[in-house]
Every structure is written in structure tokens, then in C-alpha cells.
mmCIF file of C-alpha atoms in Angstrom:
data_model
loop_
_atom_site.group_PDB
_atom_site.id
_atom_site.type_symbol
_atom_site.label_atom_id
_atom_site.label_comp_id
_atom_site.label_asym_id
_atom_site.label_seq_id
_atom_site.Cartn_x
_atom_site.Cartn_y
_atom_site.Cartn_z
ATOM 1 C CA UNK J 28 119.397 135.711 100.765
ATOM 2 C CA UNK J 29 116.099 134.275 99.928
ATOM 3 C CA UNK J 30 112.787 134.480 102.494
ATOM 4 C CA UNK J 31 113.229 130.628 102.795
ATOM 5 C CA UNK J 32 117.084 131.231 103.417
ATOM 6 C CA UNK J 33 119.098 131.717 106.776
ATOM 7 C CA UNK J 34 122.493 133.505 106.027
ATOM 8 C CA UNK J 35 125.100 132.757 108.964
ATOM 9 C CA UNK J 36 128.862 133.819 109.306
ATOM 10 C CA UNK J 37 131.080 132.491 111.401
ATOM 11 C CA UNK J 38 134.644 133.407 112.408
ATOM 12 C CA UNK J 39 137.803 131.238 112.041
ATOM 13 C CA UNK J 40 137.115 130.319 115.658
ATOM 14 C CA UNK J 41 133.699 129.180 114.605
ATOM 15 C CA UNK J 42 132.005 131.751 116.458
ATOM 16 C CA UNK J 43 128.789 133.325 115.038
ATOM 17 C CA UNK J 44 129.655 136.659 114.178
ATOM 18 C CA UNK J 45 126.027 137.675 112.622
ATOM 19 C CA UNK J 46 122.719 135.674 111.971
ATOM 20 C CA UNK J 47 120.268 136.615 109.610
ATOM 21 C CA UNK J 48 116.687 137.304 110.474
ATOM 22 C CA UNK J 49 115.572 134.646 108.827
ATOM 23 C CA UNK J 50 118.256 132.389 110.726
ATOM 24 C CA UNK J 51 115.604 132.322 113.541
ATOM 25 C CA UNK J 52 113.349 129.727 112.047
ATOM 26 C CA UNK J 53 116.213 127.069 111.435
ATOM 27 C CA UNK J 54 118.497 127.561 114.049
ATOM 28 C CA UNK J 55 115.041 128.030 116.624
ATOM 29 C CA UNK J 56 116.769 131.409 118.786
ATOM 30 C CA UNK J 57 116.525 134.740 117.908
ATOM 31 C CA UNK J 58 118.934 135.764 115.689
ATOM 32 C CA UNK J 59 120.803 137.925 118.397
ATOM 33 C CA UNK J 60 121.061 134.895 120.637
ATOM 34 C CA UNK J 61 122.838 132.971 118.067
ATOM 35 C CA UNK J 62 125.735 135.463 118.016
ATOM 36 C CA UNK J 63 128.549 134.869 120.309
ATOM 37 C CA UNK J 64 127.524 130.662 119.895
ATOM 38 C CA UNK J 65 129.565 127.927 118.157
ATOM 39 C CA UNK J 66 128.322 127.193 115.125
ATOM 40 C CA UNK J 67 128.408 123.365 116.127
ATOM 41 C CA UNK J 68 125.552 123.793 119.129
ATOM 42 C CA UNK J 69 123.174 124.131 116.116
ATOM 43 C CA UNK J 70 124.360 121.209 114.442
ATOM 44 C CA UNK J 71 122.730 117.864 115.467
ATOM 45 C CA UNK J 72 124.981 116.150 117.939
ATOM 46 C CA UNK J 73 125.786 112.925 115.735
ATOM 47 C CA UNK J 74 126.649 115.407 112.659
ATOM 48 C CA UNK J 75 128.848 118.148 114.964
ATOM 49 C CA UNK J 76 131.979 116.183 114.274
ATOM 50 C CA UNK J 77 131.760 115.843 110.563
ATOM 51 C CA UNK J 78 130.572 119.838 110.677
ATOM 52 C CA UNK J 79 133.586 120.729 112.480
ATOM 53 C CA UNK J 80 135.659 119.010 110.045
ATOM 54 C CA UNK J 81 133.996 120.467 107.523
ATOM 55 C CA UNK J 82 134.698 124.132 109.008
ATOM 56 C CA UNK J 83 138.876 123.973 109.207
ATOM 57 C CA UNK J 84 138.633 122.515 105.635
ATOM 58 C CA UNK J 85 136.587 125.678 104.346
ATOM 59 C CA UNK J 86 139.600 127.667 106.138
ATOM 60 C CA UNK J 87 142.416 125.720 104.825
ATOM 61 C CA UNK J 88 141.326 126.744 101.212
ATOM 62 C CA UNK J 89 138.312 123.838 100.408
ATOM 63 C CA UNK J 90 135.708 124.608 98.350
ATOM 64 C CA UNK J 91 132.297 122.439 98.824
ATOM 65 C CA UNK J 92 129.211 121.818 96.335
ATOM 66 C CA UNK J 93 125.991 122.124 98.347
ATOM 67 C CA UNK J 94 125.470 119.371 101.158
ATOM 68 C CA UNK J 95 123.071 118.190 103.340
ATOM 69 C CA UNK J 96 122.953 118.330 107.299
ATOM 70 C CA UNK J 97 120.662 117.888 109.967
ATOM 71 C CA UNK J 98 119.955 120.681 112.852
ATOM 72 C CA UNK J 99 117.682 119.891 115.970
ATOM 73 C CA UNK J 100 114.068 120.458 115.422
ATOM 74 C CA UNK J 101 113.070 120.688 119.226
ATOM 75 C CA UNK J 102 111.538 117.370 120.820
ATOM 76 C CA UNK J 103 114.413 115.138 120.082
ATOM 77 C CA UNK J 104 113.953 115.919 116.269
ATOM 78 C CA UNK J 105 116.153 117.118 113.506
ATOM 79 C CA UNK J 106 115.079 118.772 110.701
ATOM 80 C CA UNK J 107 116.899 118.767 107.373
ATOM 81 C CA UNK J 108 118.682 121.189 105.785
ATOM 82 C CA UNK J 109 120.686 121.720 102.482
ATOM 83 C CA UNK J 110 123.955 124.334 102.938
ATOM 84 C CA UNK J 111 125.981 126.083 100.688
ATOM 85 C CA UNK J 112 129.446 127.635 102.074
ATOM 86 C CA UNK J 113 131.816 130.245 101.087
ATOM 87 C CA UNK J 114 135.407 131.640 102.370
ATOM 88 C CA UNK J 115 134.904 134.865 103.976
ATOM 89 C CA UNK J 116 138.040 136.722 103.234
ATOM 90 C CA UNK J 117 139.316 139.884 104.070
ATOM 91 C CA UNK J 118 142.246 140.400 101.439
ATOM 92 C CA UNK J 119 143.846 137.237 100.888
ATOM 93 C CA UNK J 120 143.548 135.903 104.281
ATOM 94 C CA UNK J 121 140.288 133.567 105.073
ATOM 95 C CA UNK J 122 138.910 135.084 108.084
ATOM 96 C CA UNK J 123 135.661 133.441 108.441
ATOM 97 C CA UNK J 124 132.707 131.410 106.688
ATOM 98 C CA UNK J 125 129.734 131.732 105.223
ATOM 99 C CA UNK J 126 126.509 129.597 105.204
ATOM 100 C CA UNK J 127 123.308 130.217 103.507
ATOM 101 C CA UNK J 128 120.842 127.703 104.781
ATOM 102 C CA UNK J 129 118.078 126.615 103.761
ATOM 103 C CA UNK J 130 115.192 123.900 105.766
ATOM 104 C CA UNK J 131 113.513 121.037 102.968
ATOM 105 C CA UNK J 132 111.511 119.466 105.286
ATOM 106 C CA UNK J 133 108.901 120.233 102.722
ATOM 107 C CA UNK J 134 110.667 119.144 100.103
ATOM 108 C CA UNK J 135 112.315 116.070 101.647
ATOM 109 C CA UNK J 136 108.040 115.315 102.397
ATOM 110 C CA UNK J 137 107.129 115.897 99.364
ATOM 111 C CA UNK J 138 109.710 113.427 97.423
ATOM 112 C CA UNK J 139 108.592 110.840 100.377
ATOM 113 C CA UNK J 140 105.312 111.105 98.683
ATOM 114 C CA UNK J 141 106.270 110.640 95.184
ATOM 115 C CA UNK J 142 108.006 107.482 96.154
ATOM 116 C CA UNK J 143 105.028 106.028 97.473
ATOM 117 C CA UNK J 144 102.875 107.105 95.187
ATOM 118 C CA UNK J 145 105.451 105.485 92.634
ATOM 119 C CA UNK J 146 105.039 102.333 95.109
ATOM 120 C CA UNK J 147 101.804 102.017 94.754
ATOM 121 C CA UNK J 148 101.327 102.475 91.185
ATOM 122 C CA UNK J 149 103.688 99.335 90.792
ATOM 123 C CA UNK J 150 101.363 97.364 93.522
ATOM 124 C CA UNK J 151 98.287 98.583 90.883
ATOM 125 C CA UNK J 152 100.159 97.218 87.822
ATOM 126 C CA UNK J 153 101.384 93.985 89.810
ATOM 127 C CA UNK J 154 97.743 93.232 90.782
ATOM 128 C CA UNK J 155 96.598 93.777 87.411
ATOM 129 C CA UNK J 156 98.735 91.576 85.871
ATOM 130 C CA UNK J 157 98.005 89.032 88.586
ATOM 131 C CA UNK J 158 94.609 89.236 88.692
ATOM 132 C CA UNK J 159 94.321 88.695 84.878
ATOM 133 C CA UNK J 160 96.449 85.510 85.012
ATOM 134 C CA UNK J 161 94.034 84.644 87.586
ATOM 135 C CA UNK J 162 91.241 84.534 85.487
ATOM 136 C CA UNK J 163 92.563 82.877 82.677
ATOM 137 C CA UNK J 164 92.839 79.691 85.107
ATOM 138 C CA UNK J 165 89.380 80.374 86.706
ATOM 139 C CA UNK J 166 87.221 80.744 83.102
ATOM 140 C CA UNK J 167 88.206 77.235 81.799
ATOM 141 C CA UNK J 168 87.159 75.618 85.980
ATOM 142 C CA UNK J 169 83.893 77.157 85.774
ATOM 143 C CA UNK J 170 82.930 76.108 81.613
ATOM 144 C CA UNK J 171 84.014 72.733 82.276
ATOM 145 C CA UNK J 172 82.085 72.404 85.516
ATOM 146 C CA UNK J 173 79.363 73.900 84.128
ATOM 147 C CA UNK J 174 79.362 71.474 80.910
ATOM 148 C CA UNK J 175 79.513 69.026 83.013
ATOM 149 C CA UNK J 176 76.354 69.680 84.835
ATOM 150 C CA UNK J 177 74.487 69.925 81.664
ATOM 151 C CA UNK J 178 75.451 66.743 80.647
ATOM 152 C CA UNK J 179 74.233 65.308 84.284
ATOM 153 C CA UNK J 180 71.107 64.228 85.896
ATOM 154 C CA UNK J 181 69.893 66.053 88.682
ATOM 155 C CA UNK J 182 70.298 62.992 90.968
ATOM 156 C CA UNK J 183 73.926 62.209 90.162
ATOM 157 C CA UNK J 184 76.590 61.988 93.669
ATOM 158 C CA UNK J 185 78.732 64.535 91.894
ATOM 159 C CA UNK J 186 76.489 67.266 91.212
ATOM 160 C CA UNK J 187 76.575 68.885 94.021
ATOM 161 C CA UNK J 188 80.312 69.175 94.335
ATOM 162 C CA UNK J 189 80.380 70.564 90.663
ATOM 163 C CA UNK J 190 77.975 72.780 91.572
ATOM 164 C CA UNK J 191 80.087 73.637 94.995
ATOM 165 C CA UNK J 192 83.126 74.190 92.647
ATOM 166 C CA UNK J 193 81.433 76.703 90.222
ATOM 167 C CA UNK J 194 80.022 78.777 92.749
ATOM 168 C CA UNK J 195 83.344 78.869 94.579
ATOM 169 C CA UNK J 196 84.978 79.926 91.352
ATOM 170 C CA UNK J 197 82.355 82.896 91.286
ATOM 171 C CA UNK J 198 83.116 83.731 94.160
ATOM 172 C CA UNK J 199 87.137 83.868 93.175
ATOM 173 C CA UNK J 200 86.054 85.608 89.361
ATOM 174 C CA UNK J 201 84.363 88.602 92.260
ATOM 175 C CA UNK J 202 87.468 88.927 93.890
ATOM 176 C CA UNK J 203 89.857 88.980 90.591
ATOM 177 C CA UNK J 204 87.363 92.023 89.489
ATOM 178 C CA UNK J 205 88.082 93.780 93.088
ATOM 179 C CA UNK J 206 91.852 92.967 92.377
ATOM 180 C CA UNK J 207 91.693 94.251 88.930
ATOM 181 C CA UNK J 208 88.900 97.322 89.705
ATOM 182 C CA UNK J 209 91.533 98.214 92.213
ATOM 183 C CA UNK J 210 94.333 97.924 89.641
ATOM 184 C CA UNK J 211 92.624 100.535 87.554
ATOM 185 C CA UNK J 212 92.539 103.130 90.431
ATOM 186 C CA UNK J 213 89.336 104.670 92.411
ATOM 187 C CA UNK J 214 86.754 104.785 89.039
ATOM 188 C CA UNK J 215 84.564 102.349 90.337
ATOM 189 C CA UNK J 216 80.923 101.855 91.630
ATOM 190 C CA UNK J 217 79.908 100.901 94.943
ATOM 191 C CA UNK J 218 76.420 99.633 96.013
ATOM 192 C CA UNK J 219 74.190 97.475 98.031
ATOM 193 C CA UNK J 220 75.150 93.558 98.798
ATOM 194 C CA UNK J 221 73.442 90.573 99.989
ATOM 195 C CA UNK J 222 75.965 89.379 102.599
ATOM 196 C CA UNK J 223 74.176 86.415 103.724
ATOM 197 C CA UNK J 224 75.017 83.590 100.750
ATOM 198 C CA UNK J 225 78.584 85.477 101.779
ATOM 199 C CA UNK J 226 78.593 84.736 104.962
ATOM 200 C CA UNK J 227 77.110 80.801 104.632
ATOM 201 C CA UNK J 228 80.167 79.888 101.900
ATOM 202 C CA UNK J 229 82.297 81.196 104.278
ATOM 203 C CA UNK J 230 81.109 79.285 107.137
ATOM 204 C CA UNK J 231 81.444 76.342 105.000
ATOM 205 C CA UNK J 232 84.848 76.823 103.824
ATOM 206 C CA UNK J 233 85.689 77.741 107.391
ATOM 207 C CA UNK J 234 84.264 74.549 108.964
ATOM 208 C CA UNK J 235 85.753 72.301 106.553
ATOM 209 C CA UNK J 236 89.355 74.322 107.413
ATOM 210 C CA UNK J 237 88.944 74.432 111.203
ATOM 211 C CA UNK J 238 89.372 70.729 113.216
ATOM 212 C CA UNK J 239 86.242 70.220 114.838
ATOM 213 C CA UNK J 240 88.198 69.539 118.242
#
């Protein structure tokens, strides 16, 4: 029996016959109190069934790899833990069971956390990849605008909305390198911005969105 471990027999009855000291973290009594308890009071009441179950067939003669059960964490919560059983025998005769248990709350945490972290390295990846197919269809909208303002007079009707389109698609190319800045994780610089040409394209885009009723 490990620190981290809780060693508890029980008889064929199901009766705790002993309970490790370390027993008293899991099963939240003292180890004393335990004794003279069904082993099933300590077993969250959706699993106490299945647990049961699982009991006569250690006694019949079963023999179980390492499973995974749930035992009530105080509040209304369970907390999980991993078990590994044995026959206790006295001869030939199977006169009891034992169950080493141990809590991986912190382990069942920690493999929470590697999934997301897992998660969000796809998101970075999928953003990458987005954000540089995003900017191979902005970089030819803003050339040809901008071409085509060269080869305009400063008084032509469509100037303006050329010149309306390539600021808009500077506006996008910022965003793709937030996208793709994010993409590439936290190595990036922060500093000072002028919010207020923010602020009036958005208005615009906003009124020309928004009914006016």
C-alpha cells in the first residue's frame, strides 16, 4: 500500500472488516468508522448496484483487471477512483475481498487539460491555415484597386469607392495578421492604437448595415 493508496477488506457479507489509514481520505470517515459498514455506502448511489455485482463475482472465483468507480466526494460530488481487487482466501475457501484504492482526481484533471490544450492547438493550426487563404484573396482586391486609382483622376465618381474598398481590405489584411499572430501562439507585440479612424469605419459599415427606421 502506497501513501496515495487506501487498502480495504471486506468480508463475504460485504462488511468492512479493516480500513487502512489512508482509507480516510477516499472513503471521507475515519478509518475505524468504516469498519462494521457495507462496502456499498461508500460507493456512489448510481454505481452501488454494478459494485455489488461486482463483489459476489470476486467470491464466485472472478478475477478483474483494474476498473474505475466513483465514491461521493461530499456536496453532491463524486470523486473518481481506479480499484484493483483480490480474493481473500483462507485455504481454499474465498472468505473475503480485497481493494486497494486509489483517488485520480488529479490525474483525471490533468488529462482534461491535455485535451484542451490538444483542442486548442488544432483551433491555432485551423486559423492559420484560414487566415492564410484569407490573404491570398485579399492581396490581389487591394493591387487591383490600387492600380486602378493610379490610372484615375482625382475627380472620377469611382474613386472614392476604390478608395473605400482598399482601406476596407486593410482593415481585413489587420485582422488576418491577428488571426495568424494568434495562430503562432503568445510571441507577439502589443502597443499603442489610434482607435478613432477605427471607430469612424465602423460607424460607417454599421450605418450602411442597420435600417435607418
Amino acid at each position: 500500500e502506497s501513501g496515495f493508496d487506501a487498502a480495504v477488506i471486506a468480508d463475504r457479507r460485504g462488511i468492512i472488516r479493516y480500513a487502512s489509514p489512508a482509507a480516510g481520505c477516499i472513503l471521507l470517515t475515519a478509518p475505524e468508522a468504516a469498519v462494521g459498514r457495507h462496502f456499498s455506502e461508500f460507493v456512489a448511489p448510481p454505481l452501488a448496484a454494478a459494485a455489488r455485482e461486482k463483489f459476489q463475482a470476486l467470491l464466485d472465483g472472478a478475477v478483474f483487471d483494474d476498473f474505475e468507480a466513483e465514491l461521493p466526494a461530499g456536496g453532491g460530488a463524486a470523486a473518481p477512483v481506479r480499484i484493483r481487487t483480490s480474493a481473500v482466501c483462507a485455504g481454499q475457501e474465498i472468505v473475503g475481498v480485497l481493494g486497494i484504492v486509489r483517488d485520480v482526481s488529479a490525474e483525471k484533471q490533468m488529462a482534461s487539460r491535455l485535451q484542451q490544450a490538444r483542442k486548442l492547438l488544432s483551433l491555432g493550426l485551423l486559423t492559420g491555415g484560414i487566415a492564410h487563404d484569407f490573404n491570398n484573396v485579399l492581396s490581389p482586391i487591394m493591387l487591383n484597386a490600387e492600380i486602378a486609382m493610379m490610372d484615375m483622376l482625382e475627380e472620377h465618381p469611382l474613386r472614392p469607392i476604390l478608395a473605400e474598398i482598399y482601406r476596407s481590405s486593410e482593415r481585413a489584411r489587420d485582422l488576418v495578421h491577428q488571426i495568424a499572430a494568434f495562430s503562432r501562439g503568445p510571441d507577439r507585440s502589443v502597443g499603442p492604437v489610434k482607435i478613432g479612424p477605427v471607430v469612424k469605419e465602423t460607424v460607417k459599415f454599421v450605418r450602411s448595415a442597420v435600417p435607418a427606421t
